[in-house]
Amino acid sequence: MATRSESGPTVYLNARLLDPRSGLDVQGALFADKGVIQDLGPRLFNDGVPEGVEVVDCAGACLAPGLVDMRVQLGEPGHEHKETIQTASKAAAAGGITSMVALPNTDPVVDDVAGIEFIARRAREEKLVKVYGYGAVTRRLEGRELVEIGLLSEYGALGFTDGLQAVADAQVMRRALSYSRTVDTVILQHPQEPSLAGGVMNSGELATRLGLAGNHPLNEVIMIERDLRLVEMTGGRYHVANVTCAESVEVVRRAKARGLPVTASTAPHYMILNETAVGDYRTFAKVTPPLRSEADREAVAAGVADGTIDALASDHTPHDQDAKRLPFSLAEPGIVGLETLLPLSLALVHNGRMSLLELLRRLTEGPAEILKGRADLTPGLPCDIVIFDPERPATIDPDRFRSKSKNSPFEAHMVQGVVLRSVVDGRSIFALDSGRRAA
Amino acid sequence: MQDFEAIARPGYRHRHLLGIEGLTPAEIGYLLDLAGHYAVQDPRAHKHSPLLSGHTVINLFFETSTRTRTSFELAAKRLSADVINMSVAWSSIKKGETLIDTAMTLNAMHPDALIVRHPDSGAVKLLSEKVNCSVINAGDGSHEHPTQALLDALTIRRRKGKLAGLTVAICGDIMHSRVARSNLHLLTTMGARVRVIAPPTLMPSGIERLGVEAYMDMRAGLRDVDIVMMLRLQTERMQGSYVPSIREYFRFYGLDRDKLALAKPDALIMHPGPMNRGVEIDSEVADDIDRSLIQDQVEMGVAVRMACLEALTASLRAPTEVP
């Protein structure tokens, strides 16, 4: 299958149409023209396809809204040796992601209008996936002065976060949550109480054996609990990124039951790996917050399945070899994830924890709603779709990643699920070569 | 640890000595027996063995340590090895020369054994994966210090005649101590009962799952023990206040006559040194020639390190040996 650079009238035939928003799950076809979904359904073009319409035969594969990845580090500006907007966009396209949102912890930090505009301009130049940015909550991520939340929102910032740093000062967080209501934006927190979170891996027996400083799950829970009090006080919209432990899931669950405007997300590695992945000082499994116990891993997966955790994000964090080939405590935390988000997440479906439609909700509509966007198959919306085979087996091979960095602990990990095609505004931006492995 | 070249190394089947965890009782016993052999040699009569003649041993220390480095140097020289001492200031590591760069440089020198101390847990293992020679861990962060545990075990065995069945209390800053970790692995593997005693702020979580009993009351922990192993309060590894004051630490966790009286009447005292007198141990106890093994520990250090060098370099010598 070749990729097209223009978006003429195209029909995607013989697809299993999946739309979490409407609950649609039928065999059928989708018709797009001028970059927009025109129609879809089981009976579409049953009597033949009109002339001049390009036909993409999906051969029974799944067709769903393109994935929305709400937590990505681009590397650009400032760390282009690790990743660029171009390489990240190619990786995202190969992963079925049609929209991604970049953390502001670049160099310089995205804490002004120029930073947001830069990302938008570079994304336009690449013409691949849609790239958006968050603004920092505080200038230079220093945790003191609020950025111009209103102006940055006007220029396209989808939310505000200090990236890998928690907004530690309670007064600053209170004001951020309070002020964010003026433009109805969301404040995303990296849930780690910094005065407690000095460790480099989950605390417990393994950290003790390895002689590594431990990071206790309570560091996360304490920060979330504090913030929820502030949410209650201010009414601001609050999002917990990278939920990693059982108690956090429970705290979020209770807050939602009380009707607080709180949402949560996690990354596939917190559902698939536990702390033992860092045994033998494996720096590729060093992430922040750290991988937790098996019970925590299980609880996070359950939280995703029951909807307490609204969204799955790749938490794509590219690092070159020099940043990882260091003693464990000195190595940078993070895993690349754009190309493995869907195949790894599909494990939840294959092991019977949740339906395919529900999983897709966490990957599309869930994150889109948090960011006040849309990601569904409603006619009239941009044709941003992914076509994938959820059954096809593959082996993850970081050497084949389009990402500039290859820091993944999932090398040789067996998955089931391969992205066949990604389409943005009706343009095919990725199509799997026949016989080539996707992951 | 890699276990190739198993055939070439009867008794110790690993290429490196990175830690005690994972070694079998037989391997530990082999190293202790070998060390015991060196320990009974009169150093004045047997100044040098030609065992490692023509071989190069590099002492690579990323942390300053006069005692351990000298002990390794002496051990290597008694085996007639060429010894190179390299000290790498921590500041230059921070500036950008990575451990991997260092490994490449060292490989070009073709050493036979590398003795490495590093302030980060796991760093010695990382280095061992990048060099072609045998590596001995001379202390990595808060992880392991295997030769210290071996010399402690040898010291105990020489005085008590055994390790199995003894009750050993390790007291002090367990959280930051590589000596404690190596010792608890070794002693539990060899059949001793191990207690660890520390204030809760210096007790790492999950320590009981390593097969030891944890006490925060030193008096309870010392009751009826055979060996009291004190640890240095590692103020340089501490960020933040782990204990309110040194005065308070000594009151509750310092070893003095009063607390020692709770141990068995013939209980012996150990300390890996250097001691903070009046902080973790009272001079009166430390210098008690009937009870204190501290000087013996220093002496056993050379014998143990000779044994480790011999065990690890066995295959190097094999081709030149006359059948």
JSON list of N, CA and C in Angstrom, two decimals, chain A residues 203-205 208-212 280-281 325-330, chain B residues 21 90 100 120-123 125-126 142-143 181 204-205 209-210:
[
{"chain": "A", "resi": 203, "resn": "SER", "atom": "N", "xyz": [10.40, 1.42, 46.03]},
{"chain": "A", "resi": 203, "resn": "SER", "atom": "CA", "xyz": [11.04, 0.98, 47.27]},
{"chain": "A", "resi": 203, "resn": "SER", "atom": "C", "xyz": [10.54, -0.41, 47.63]},
{"chain": "A", "resi": 204, "resn": "GLY", "atom": "N", "xyz": [11.36, -1.15, 48.33]},
{"chain": "A", "resi": 204, "resn": "GLY", "atom": "CA", "xyz": [10.97, -2.50, 48.71]},
{"chain": "A", "resi": 204, "resn": "GLY", "atom": "C", "xyz": [12.16, -3.44, 48.65]},
{"chain": "A", "resi": 205, "resn": "GLU", "atom": "N", "xyz": [11.84, -4.72, 48.66]},
{"chain": "A", "resi": 205, "resn": "GLU", "atom": "CA", "xyz": [12.89, -5.74, 48.74]},
{"chain": "A", "resi": 205, "resn": "GLU", "atom": "C", "xyz": [13.91, -5.60, 47.62]},
{"chain": "A", "resi": 208, "resn": "THR", "atom": "N", "xyz": [16.22, -2.71, 48.00]},
{"chain": "A", "resi": 208, "resn": "THR", "atom": "CA", "xyz": [17.15, -3.01, 49.10]},
{"chain": "A", "resi": 208, "resn": "THR", "atom": "C", "xyz": [18.25, -3.95, 48.64]},
{"chain": "A", "resi": 209, "resn": "ARG", "atom": "N", "xyz": [17.88, -4.97, 47.89]},
{"chain": "A", "resi": 209, "resn": "ARG", "atom": "CA", "xyz": [18.88, -5.90, 47.36]},
{"chain": "A", "resi": 209, "resn": "ARG", "atom": "C", "xyz": [19.87, -5.18, 46.46]},
{"chain": "A", "resi": 210, "resn": "LEU", "atom": "N", "xyz": [19.35, -4.33, 45.59]},
{"chain": "A", "resi": 210, "resn": "LEU", "atom": "CA", "xyz": [20.20, -3.67, 44.60]},
{"chain": "A", "resi": 210, "resn": "LEU", "atom": "C", "xyz": [20.95, -2.48, 45.18]},
{"chain": "A", "resi": 211, "resn": "GLY", "atom": "N", "xyz": [20.59, -2.10, 46.39]},
{"chain": "A", "resi": 211, "resn": "GLY", "atom": "CA", "xyz": [21.25, -0.94, 46.99]},
{"chain": "A", "resi": 211, "resn": "GLY", "atom": "C", "xyz": [20.89, 0.36, 46.30]},
{"chain": "A", "resi": 212, "resn": "LEU", "atom": "N", "xyz": [19.66, 0.42, 45.78]},
{"chain": "A", "resi": 212, "resn": "LEU", "atom": "CA", "xyz": [19.21, 1.63, 45.11]},
{"chain": "A", "resi": 212, "resn": "LEU", "atom": "C", "xyz": [18.19, 2.35, 45.99]},
{"chain": "A", "resi": 280, "resn": "ASP", "atom": "N", "xyz": [18.95, -6.36, 37.90]},
{"chain": "A", "resi": 280, "resn": "ASP", "atom": "CA", "xyz": [20.19, -6.33, 37.14]},
{"chain": "A", "resi": 280, "resn": "ASP", "atom": "C", "xyz": [20.49, -4.93, 36.60]},
{"chain": "A", "resi": 281, "resn": "TYR", "atom": "N", "xyz": [19.92, -3.93, 37.23]},
{"chain": "A", "resi": 281, "resn": "TYR", "atom": "CA", "xyz": [20.22, -2.52, 36.90]},
{"chain": "A", "resi": 281, "resn": "TYR", "atom": "C", "xyz": [19.92, -2.18, 35.44]},
{"chain": "A", "resi": 325, "resn": "ARG", "atom": "N", "xyz": [23.20, 4.48, 29.07]},
{"chain": "A", "resi": 325, "resn": "ARG", "atom": "CA", "xyz": [24.29, 3.55, 29.41]},
{"chain": "A", "resi": 325, "resn": "ARG", "atom": "C", "xyz": [25.12, 4.12, 30.54]},
{"chain": "A", "resi": 326, "resn": "LEU", "atom": "N", "xyz": [24.50, 4.25, 31.67]},
{"chain": "A", "resi": 326, "resn": "LEU", "atom": "CA", "xyz": [25.11, 4.85, 32.85]},
{"chain": "A", "resi": 326, "resn": "LEU", "atom": "C", "xyz": [24.72, 4.00, 34.05]},
{"chain": "A", "resi": 327, "resn": "PRO", "atom": "N", "xyz": [25.44, 4.17, 35.16]},
{"chain": "A", "resi": 327, "resn": "PRO", "atom": "CA", "xyz": [24.95, 3.52, 36.38]},
{"chain": "A", "resi": 327, "resn": "PRO", "atom": "C", "xyz": [23.49, 3.91, 36.63]},
{"chain": "A", "resi": 328, "resn": "PHE", "atom": "N", "xyz": [22.72, 2.98, 37.18]},
{"chain": "A", "resi": 328, "resn": "PHE", "atom": "CA", "xyz": [21.27, 3.13, 37.24]},
{"chain": "A", "resi": 328, "resn": "PHE", "atom": "C", "xyz": [20.82, 4.48, 37.80]},
{"chain": "A", "resi": 329, "resn": "SER", "atom": "N", "xyz": [21.44, 4.90, 38.89]},
{"chain": "A", "resi": 329, "resn": "SER", "atom": "CA", "xyz": [20.94, 6.12, 39.53]},
{"chain": "A", "resi": 329, "resn": "SER", "atom": "C", "xyz": [21.25, 7.37, 38.69]},
{"chain": "A", "resi": 330, "resn": "LEU", "atom": "N", "xyz": [22.20, 7.27, 37.76]},
{"chain": "A", "resi": 330, "resn": "LEU", "atom": "CA", "xyz": [22.54, 8.42, 36.94]},
{"chain": "A", "resi": 330, "resn": "LEU", "atom": "C", "xyz": [21.80, 8.43, 35.60]},
{"chain": "B", "resi": 21, "resn": "GLU", "atom": "N", "xyz": [25.73, -12.08, 46.74]},
{"chain": "B", "resi": 21, "resn": "GLU", "atom": "CA", "xyz": [24.41, -12.63, 46.43]},
{"chain": "B", "resi": 21, "resn": "GLU", "atom": "C", "xyz": [24.50, -13.55, 45.21]},
{"chain": "B", "resi": 90, "resn": "TRP", "atom": "N", "xyz": [35.40, 12.01, 41.17]},
{"chain": "B", "resi": 90, "resn": "TRP", "atom": "CA", "xyz": [33.98, 11.97, 40.87]},
{"chain": "B", "resi": 90, "resn": "TRP", "atom": "C", "xyz": [33.58, 13.17, 40.00]},
{"chain": "B", "resi": 100, "resn": "ILE", "atom": "N", "xyz": [31.57, 4.01, 30.50]},
{"chain": "B", "resi": 100, "resn": "ILE", "atom": "CA", "xyz": [31.84, 3.22, 29.29]},
{"chain": "B", "resi": 100, "resn": "ILE", "atom": "C", "xyz": [33.13, 3.73, 28.62]},
{"chain": "B", "resi": 120, "resn": "ASP", "atom": "N", "xyz": [28.17, 4.48, 42.76]},
{"chain": "B", "resi": 120, "resn": "ASP", "atom": "CA", "xyz": [26.82, 4.14, 42.33]},
{"chain": "B", "resi": 120, "resn": "ASP", "atom": "C", "xyz": [26.59, 2.63, 42.31]},
{"chain": "B", "resi": 121, "resn": "SER", "atom": "N", "xyz": [25.48, 2.22, 42.89]},
{"chain": "B", "resi": 121, "resn": "SER", "atom": "CA", "xyz": [25.10, 0.81, 42.88]},
{"chain": "B", "resi": 121, "resn": "SER", "atom": "C", "xyz": [24.97, 0.34, 41.44]},
{"chain": "B", "resi": 122, "resn": "GLY", "atom": "N", "xyz": [25.53, -0.81, 41.14]},
{"chain": "B", "resi": 122, "resn": "GLY", "atom": "CA", "xyz": [25.40, -1.37, 39.80]},
{"chain": "B", "resi": 122, "resn": "GLY", "atom": "C", "xyz": [26.47, -0.91, 38.82]},
{"chain": "B", "resi": 123, "resn": "ALA", "atom": "N", "xyz": [27.24, 0.11, 39.20]},
{"chain": "B", "resi": 123, "resn": "ALA", "atom": "CA", "xyz": [28.23, 0.65, 38.25]},
{"chain": "B", "resi": 123, "resn": "ALA", "atom": "C", "xyz": [29.31, -0.38, 37.93]},
{"chain": "B", "resi": 125, "resn": "LYS", "atom": "N", "xyz": [29.04, -3.61, 37.90]},
{"chain": "B", "resi": 125, "resn": "LYS", "atom": "CA", "xyz": [28.48, -4.60, 36.98]},
{"chain": "B", "resi": 125, "resn": "LYS", "atom": "C", "xyz": [28.46, -4.06, 35.55]},
{"chain": "B", "resi": 126, "resn": "LEU", "atom": "N", "xyz": [28.04, -2.81, 35.41]},
{"chain": "B", "resi": 126, "resn": "LEU", "atom": "CA", "xyz": [28.01, -2.19, 34.08]},
{"chain": "B", "resi": 126, "resn": "LEU", "atom": "C", "xyz": [29.41, -2.21, 33.46]},
{"chain": "B", "resi": 142, "resn": "SER", "atom": "N", "xyz": [25.54, 1.57, 47.45]},
{"chain": "B", "resi": 142, "resn": "SER", "atom": "CA", "xyz": [24.97, 0.92, 48.64]},
{"chain": "B", "resi": 142, "resn": "SER", "atom": "C", "xyz": [24.67, -0.54, 48.35]},
{"chain": "B", "resi": 143, "resn": "HIS", "atom": "N", "xyz": [25.33, -1.09, 47.34]},
{"chain": "B", "resi": 143, "resn": "HIS", "atom": "CA", "xyz": [24.98, -2.43, 46.89]},
{"chain": "B", "resi": 143, "resn": "HIS", "atom": "C", "xyz": [25.78, -3.52, 47.58]},
{"chain": "B", "resi": 181, "resn": "ARG", "atom": "N", "xyz": [24.97, -5.42, 53.32]},
{"chain": "B", "resi": 181, "resn": "ARG", "atom": "CA", "xyz": [24.31, -6.27, 52.31]},
{"chain": "B", "resi": 181, "resn": "ARG", "atom": "C", "xyz": [25.16, -7.50, 52.00]},
{"chain": "B", "resi": 204, "resn": "PRO", "atom": "N", "xyz": [16.38, -0.24, 55.52]},
{"chain": "B", "resi": 204, "resn": "PRO", "atom": "CA", "xyz": [15.75, -0.28, 54.20]},
{"chain": "B", "resi": 204, "resn": "PRO", "atom": "C", "xyz": [14.50, -1.15, 54.21]},
{"chain": "B", "resi": 205, "resn": "SER", "atom": "N", "xyz": [13.53, -0.79, 53.37]},
{"chain": "B", "resi": 205, "resn": "SER", "atom": "CA", "xyz": [12.26, -1.53, 53.41]},
{"chain": "B", "resi": 205, "resn": "SER", "atom": "C", "xyz": [12.44, -2.92, 52.80]},
{"chain": "B", "resi": 209, "resn": "ARG", "atom": "N", "xyz": [12.86, -9.72, 54.10]},
{"chain": "B", "resi": 209, "resn": "ARG", "atom": "CA", "xyz": [12.72, -10.70, 53.02]},
{"chain": "B", "resi": 209, "resn": "ARG", "atom": "C", "xyz": [14.07, -11.19, 52.52]},
{"chain": "B", "resi": 210, "resn": "LEU", "atom": "N", "xyz": [15.14, -10.60, 53.04]},
{"chain": "B", "resi": 210, "resn": "LEU", "atom": "CA", "xyz": [16.47, -11.09, 52.69]},
{"chain": "B", "resi": 210, "resn": "LEU", "atom": "C", "xyz": [16.93, -12.13, 53.73]}
]
